[in-house]
Amino acid sequence: MNKALYILLLSMGFFSTFAQGKPEFGLTLSTYSGTAVLEQKNRVDLNGFVRGGAEATAKLRWDDQWGIFAGIGTYAFYGNSTTLGETTSLKNTYILLPFGVTYGIPLIKKDEDKTPLRIQIDVGGYAGSLIKKEENSVDVSSIKTNLGWNFGASGKLGMVYHFYDKFNFGLGLEVKHDLTDIKDQKITQSNALYATLGCRFR
């Protein structure tokens, strides 16, 4: 895990050294919720909901379009399963370390210099940790912690509105897909609506 973080930091330094123009630094807070599917080995896929999604990311951007980002976040997956007539509720809580590339498409005419509105596309991946698994039924309750790490891919498509020169607000759709398992399970088909609030510094 530490090696992955070192590689990410070195990549950001390399990009900032050789990119054209002075980079712009920014911070973004986001929240999201939606639906997802939990694939489990030797068990039926479990449909559920993503709740409590939150991320804080740092961004370096060049030429007002291209940039890179990295951060930290969390979310919970909720689902219910029924076995032999007994219903069990499940709550998985995850920690994420997202990273990737961001690209903005200005919505302006050719004779204008800046626009307050742009299409935002983020493509990247994440390292994820299942920090807590809670299962509850009428007769049994169990809590397991620190169940391991995995990796996944993610993407965002949305609109960002800039105001007061240094601030921005965004809305859009986010998709995530675990590429590897944690304890023979992974999150697939995760689709969520997100909202962001960001600020930028020179």
Short mmCIF file of N, CA, C and O in Angstrom, two decimals, residues 117-188:
data_model
loop_
_atom_site.label_atom_id
_atom_site.label_comp_id
_atom_site.label_asym_id
_atom_site.label_seq_id
_atom_site.Cartn_x
_atom_site.Cartn_y
_atom_site.Cartn_z
N LEU A 117 -19.04 28.08 -16.78
CA LEU A 117 -19.63 26.75 -16.87
C LEU A 117 -18.80 25.84 -17.76
O LEU A 117 -18.36 26.24 -18.84
N ARG A 118 -18.58 24.59 -17.30
CA ARG A 118 -17.81 23.64 -18.10
C ARG A 118 -18.29 22.22 -17.84
O ARG A 118 -18.86 21.91 -16.79
N ILE A 119 -18.05 21.36 -18.82
CA ILE A 119 -18.25 19.92 -18.64
C ILE A 119 -16.98 19.35 -18.01
O ILE A 119 -15.87 19.66 -18.46
N GLN A 120 -17.14 18.54 -16.98
CA GLN A 120 -15.99 17.97 -16.26
C GLN A 120 -15.97 16.46 -16.41
O GLN A 120 -16.98 15.78 -16.16
N ILE A 121 -14.82 15.92 -16.82
CA ILE A 121 -14.64 14.48 -16.97
C ILE A 121 -13.46 14.04 -16.11
O ILE A 121 -12.36 14.56 -16.26
N ASP A 122 -13.69 13.10 -15.20
CA ASP A 122 -12.63 12.53 -14.37
C ASP A 122 -12.54 11.04 -14.64
O ASP A 122 -13.56 10.33 -14.64
N VAL A 123 -11.32 10.56 -14.88
CA VAL A 123 -11.09 9.13 -15.10
C VAL A 123 -9.92 8.70 -14.22
O VAL A 123 -8.89 9.38 -14.20
N GLY A 124 -10.08 7.60 -13.51
CA GLY A 124 -8.98 7.16 -12.65
C GLY A 124 -9.26 5.85 -11.97
O GLY A 124 -10.02 5.00 -12.47
N GLY A 125 -8.66 5.70 -10.82
CA GLY A 125 -8.82 4.48 -10.04
C GLY A 125 -8.78 4.77 -8.56
O GLY A 125 -8.78 5.94 -8.14
N TYR A 126 -8.74 3.73 -7.77
CA TYR A 126 -8.71 3.90 -6.31
C TYR A 126 -8.19 2.63 -5.65
O TYR A 126 -8.31 1.52 -6.19
N ALA A 127 -7.62 2.83 -4.49
CA ALA A 127 -7.34 1.73 -3.57
C ALA A 127 -8.41 1.79 -2.49
O ALA A 127 -8.73 2.86 -1.98
N GLY A 128 -9.00 0.66 -2.17
CA GLY A 128 -10.09 0.65 -1.20
C GLY A 128 -9.86 -0.36 -0.09
O GLY A 128 -9.26 -1.41 -0.29
N SER A 129 -10.36 -0.03 1.09
CA SER A 129 -10.25 -0.91 2.25
C SER A 129 -11.62 -1.12 2.87
O SER A 129 -12.34 -0.14 3.13
N LEU A 130 -11.99 -2.37 3.09
CA LEU A 130 -13.22 -2.69 3.81
C LEU A 130 -12.90 -2.66 5.31
O LEU A 130 -12.36 -3.61 5.86
N ILE A 131 -13.21 -1.53 5.93
CA ILE A 131 -12.80 -1.35 7.33
C ILE A 131 -13.80 -1.94 8.33
O ILE A 131 -13.44 -2.22 9.47
N LYS A 132 -15.06 -2.14 7.90
CA LYS A 132 -16.03 -2.73 8.82
C LYS A 132 -17.15 -3.42 8.04
O LYS A 132 -17.68 -2.88 7.08
N LYS A 133 -17.49 -4.63 8.48
CA LYS A 133 -18.61 -5.39 7.92
C LYS A 133 -19.56 -5.73 9.06
O LYS A 133 -19.18 -6.43 10.01
N GLU A 134 -20.81 -5.26 8.97
CA GLU A 134 -21.80 -5.48 10.01
C GLU A 134 -22.97 -6.27 9.44
O GLU A 134 -23.57 -5.86 8.44
N GLU A 135 -23.31 -7.39 10.07
CA GLU A 135 -24.45 -8.20 9.67
C GLU A 135 -25.37 -8.37 10.87
O GLU A 135 -24.92 -8.73 11.97
N ASN A 136 -26.67 -8.14 10.64
CA ASN A 136 -27.64 -8.23 11.72
C ASN A 136 -28.89 -8.97 11.25
O ASN A 136 -29.43 -8.70 10.19
N SER A 137 -29.32 -9.91 12.07
CA SER A 137 -30.59 -10.62 11.86
C SER A 137 -31.34 -10.66 13.19
O SER A 137 -30.87 -10.12 14.19
N VAL A 138 -32.46 -11.35 13.21
CA VAL A 138 -33.24 -11.44 14.44
C VAL A 138 -32.45 -12.12 15.55
O VAL A 138 -32.50 -11.72 16.72
N ASP A 139 -31.68 -13.14 15.19
CA ASP A 139 -31.00 -13.94 16.21
C ASP A 139 -29.50 -13.67 16.33
O ASP A 139 -28.90 -13.94 17.37
N VAL A 140 -28.88 -13.18 15.27
CA VAL A 140 -27.42 -13.08 15.25
C VAL A 140 -26.98 -11.70 14.80
O VAL A 140 -27.57 -11.11 13.89
N SER A 141 -25.93 -11.18 15.42
CA SER A 141 -25.29 -9.93 15.01
C SER A 141 -23.78 -10.15 15.02
O SER A 141 -23.24 -10.78 15.93
N SER A 142 -23.11 -9.65 13.99
CA SER A 142 -21.66 -9.81 13.94
C SER A 142 -21.03 -8.57 13.34
O SER A 142 -21.62 -7.92 12.47
N ILE A 143 -19.83 -8.25 13.82
CA ILE A 143 -19.05 -7.13 13.31
C ILE A 143 -17.63 -7.60 13.06
O ILE A 143 -16.99 -8.17 13.96
N LYS A 144 -17.14 -7.39 11.84
CA LYS A 144 -15.76 -7.71 11.49
C LYS A 144 -15.07 -6.45 10.99
O LYS A 144 -15.70 -5.64 10.31
N THR A 145 -13.82 -6.27 11.34
CA THR A 145 -13.10 -5.05 10.96
C THR A 145 -11.79 -5.37 10.24
O THR A 145 -11.26 -6.47 10.34
N ASN A 146 -11.32 -4.35 9.50
CA ASN A 146 -10.03 -4.42 8.80
C ASN A 146 -9.90 -5.70 7.98
O ASN A 146 -9.02 -6.54 8.22
N LEU A 147 -10.75 -5.83 6.96
CA LEU A 147 -10.83 -7.05 6.19
C LEU A 147 -9.94 -7.06 4.95
O LEU A 147 -9.92 -8.04 4.22
N GLY A 148 -9.22 -5.97 4.68
CA GLY A 148 -8.27 -5.99 3.57
C GLY A 148 -8.47 -4.88 2.56
O GLY A 148 -9.36 -4.03 2.71
N TRP A 149 -7.60 -4.90 1.53
CA TRP A 149 -7.57 -3.86 0.50
C TRP A 149 -7.85 -4.44 -0.88
O TRP A 149 -7.64 -5.63 -1.11
N ASN A 150 -8.32 -3.58 -1.77
CA ASN A 150 -8.45 -3.96 -3.17
C ASN A 150 -8.26 -2.73 -4.05
O ASN A 150 -7.98 -1.63 -3.55
N PHE A 151 -8.43 -2.91 -5.36
CA PHE A 151 -8.27 -1.82 -6.31
C PHE A 151 -9.47 -1.77 -7.26
O PHE A 151 -10.09 -2.80 -7.52
N GLY A 152 -9.76 -0.57 -7.75
CA GLY A 152 -10.89 -0.43 -8.66
C GLY A 152 -10.69 0.72 -9.63
O GLY A 152 -9.70 1.46 -9.56
N ALA A 153 -11.64 0.87 -10.55
CA ALA A 153 -11.64 1.94 -11.55
C ALA A 153 -12.87 2.81 -11.35
O ALA A 153 -13.92 2.33 -10.89
N SER A 154 -12.75 4.09 -11.69
CA SER A 154 -13.87 5.01 -11.49
C SER A 154 -13.90 6.07 -12.58
O SER A 154 -12.90 6.32 -13.27
N GLY A 155 -15.04 6.70 -12.73
CA GLY A 155 -15.20 7.77 -13.69
C GLY A 155 -16.32 8.72 -13.28
O GLY A 155 -17.27 8.30 -12.60
N LYS A 156 -16.17 9.98 -13.66
CA LYS A 156 -17.18 10.99 -13.36
C LYS A 156 -17.48 11.81 -14.61
O LYS A 156 -16.58 12.11 -15.40
N LEU A 157 -18.74 12.18 -14.77
CA LEU A 157 -19.16 13.08 -15.84
C LEU A 157 -20.16 14.05 -15.25
O LEU A 157 -21.19 13.62 -14.69
N GLY A 158 -19.87 15.35 -15.35
CA GLY A 158 -20.78 16.32 -14.76
C GLY A 158 -20.55 17.73 -15.27
O GLY A 158 -19.78 17.96 -16.21
N MET A 159 -21.23 18.66 -14.64
CA MET A 159 -21.13 20.08 -14.97
C MET A 159 -20.58 20.82 -13.76
O MET A 159 -20.95 20.53 -12.61
N VAL A 160 -19.68 21.77 -14.01
CA VAL A 160 -19.08 22.57 -12.95
C VAL A 160 -19.33 24.05 -13.23
O VAL A 160 -19.09 24.52 -14.36
N TYR A 161 -19.80 24.75 -12.22
CA TYR A 161 -20.06 26.19 -12.34
C TYR A 161 -19.08 26.94 -11.45
O TYR A 161 -18.98 26.66 -10.25
N HIS A 162 -18.33 27.88 -12.02
CA HIS A 162 -17.36 28.68 -11.27
C HIS A 162 -17.99 30.02 -10.87
O HIS A 162 -18.63 30.69 -11.68
N PHE A 163 -17.76 30.41 -9.62
CA PHE A 163 -18.30 31.67 -9.12
C PHE A 163 -17.29 32.32 -8.18
O PHE A 163 -16.43 31.64 -7.61
N TYR A 164 -17.40 33.62 -8.06
CA TYR A 164 -16.46 34.40 -7.23
C TYR A 164 -15.01 34.10 -7.58
O TYR A 164 -14.13 34.11 -6.72
N ASP A 165 -14.75 33.77 -8.83
CA ASP A 165 -13.41 33.57 -9.39
C ASP A 165 -12.70 32.33 -8.86
O ASP A 165 -12.13 31.56 -9.62
N LYS A 166 -12.72 32.08 -7.55
CA LYS A 166 -11.93 31.00 -6.96
C LYS A 166 -12.76 29.79 -6.51
O LYS A 166 -12.20 28.80 -6.05
N PHE A 167 -14.07 29.85 -6.62
CA PHE A 167 -14.91 28.77 -6.11
C PHE A 167 -15.70 28.12 -7.24
O PHE A 167 -15.95 28.74 -8.28
N ASN A 168 -16.10 26.87 -7.03
CA ASN A 168 -16.90 26.18 -8.02
C ASN A 168 -17.83 25.17 -7.37
O ASN A 168 -17.58 24.68 -6.26
N PHE A 169 -18.91 24.88 -8.08
CA PHE A 169 -19.92 23.93 -7.62
C PHE A 169 -20.24 22.99 -8.76
O PHE A 169 -20.38 23.42 -9.91
N GLY A 170 -20.35 21.69 -8.47
CA GLY A 170 -20.56 20.72 -9.52
C GLY A 170 -21.62 19.68 -9.20
O GLY A 170 -21.87 19.37 -8.03
N LEU A 171 -22.24 19.13 -10.25
CA LEU A 171 -23.21 18.06 -10.16
C LEU A 171 -22.95 17.06 -11.27
O LEU A 171 -22.55 17.45 -12.37
N GLY A 172 -23.17 15.77 -11.02
CA GLY A 172 -22.96 14.81 -12.08
C GLY A 172 -23.18 13.38 -11.64
O GLY A 172 -23.75 13.10 -10.58
N LEU A 173 -22.70 12.45 -12.49
CA LEU A 173 -22.84 11.02 -12.28
C LEU A 173 -21.47 10.40 -12.08
O LEU A 173 -20.53 10.69 -12.82
N GLU A 174 -21.36 9.53 -11.08
CA GLU A 174 -20.11 8.84 -10.79
C GLU A 174 -20.33 7.33 -10.86
O GLU A 174 -21.32 6.80 -10.35
N VAL A 175 -19.40 6.61 -11.49
CA VAL A 175 -19.46 5.15 -11.55
C VAL A 175 -18.17 4.58 -10.96
O VAL A 175 -17.09 5.15 -11.12
N LYS A 176 -18.30 3.46 -10.24
CA LYS A 176 -17.16 2.76 -9.66
C LYS A 176 -17.30 1.27 -9.93
O LYS A 176 -18.42 0.75 -10.03
N HIS A 177 -16.16 0.60 -10.02
CA HIS A 177 -16.17 -0.85 -10.23
C HIS A 177 -14.91 -1.44 -9.62
O HIS A 177 -13.80 -1.12 -10.05
N ASP A 178 -15.07 -2.29 -8.61
CA ASP A 178 -13.91 -2.97 -8.01
C ASP A 178 -13.31 -3.94 -9.02
O ASP A 178 -14.03 -4.75 -9.64
N LEU A 179 -11.99 -3.90 -9.16
CA LEU A 179 -11.29 -4.80 -10.08
C LEU A 179 -10.79 -6.06 -9.37
O LEU A 179 -10.60 -7.09 -10.00
N THR A 180 -10.58 -5.97 -8.07
CA THR A 180 -10.13 -7.12 -7.29
C THR A 180 -11.04 -7.31 -6.09
O THR A 180 -11.80 -6.41 -5.71
N ASP A 181 -10.98 -8.49 -5.47
CA ASP A 181 -11.87 -8.84 -4.37
C ASP A 181 -11.28 -8.47 -3.01
O ASP A 181 -10.07 -8.34 -2.85
N ILE A 182 -12.19 -8.32 -2.05
CA ILE A 182 -11.83 -8.30 -0.63
C ILE A 182 -12.63 -9.42 0.03
O ILE A 182 -13.86 -9.37 0.07
N LYS A 183 -11.94 -10.42 0.52
CA LYS A 183 -12.61 -11.56 1.17
C LYS A 183 -13.70 -12.15 0.27
O LYS A 183 -14.86 -12.35 0.68
N ASP A 184 -13.36 -12.41 -1.01
CA ASP A 184 -14.26 -13.05 -1.97
C ASP A 184 -15.51 -12.23 -2.28
O ASP A 184 -16.57 -12.76 -2.57
N GLN A 185 -15.40 -10.91 -2.18
CA GLN A 185 -16.52 -10.05 -2.56
C GLN A 185 -16.00 -8.74 -3.12
O GLN A 185 -14.89 -8.32 -2.83
N LYS A 186 -16.80 -8.11 -3.97
CA LYS A 186 -16.43 -6.82 -4.53
C LYS A 186 -17.68 -6.06 -4.97
O LYS A 186 -18.72 -6.66 -5.24
N ILE A 187 -17.54 -4.73 -5.02
CA ILE A 187 -18.63 -3.86 -5.44
C ILE A 187 -18.58 -3.67 -6.95
O ILE A 187 -17.54 -3.31 -7.50
N THR A 188 -19.70 -3.95 -7.62
CA THR A 188 -19.79 -3.73 -9.07
C THR A 188 -21.03 -2.91 -9.37
O THR A 188 -21.93 -2.76 -8.54
#
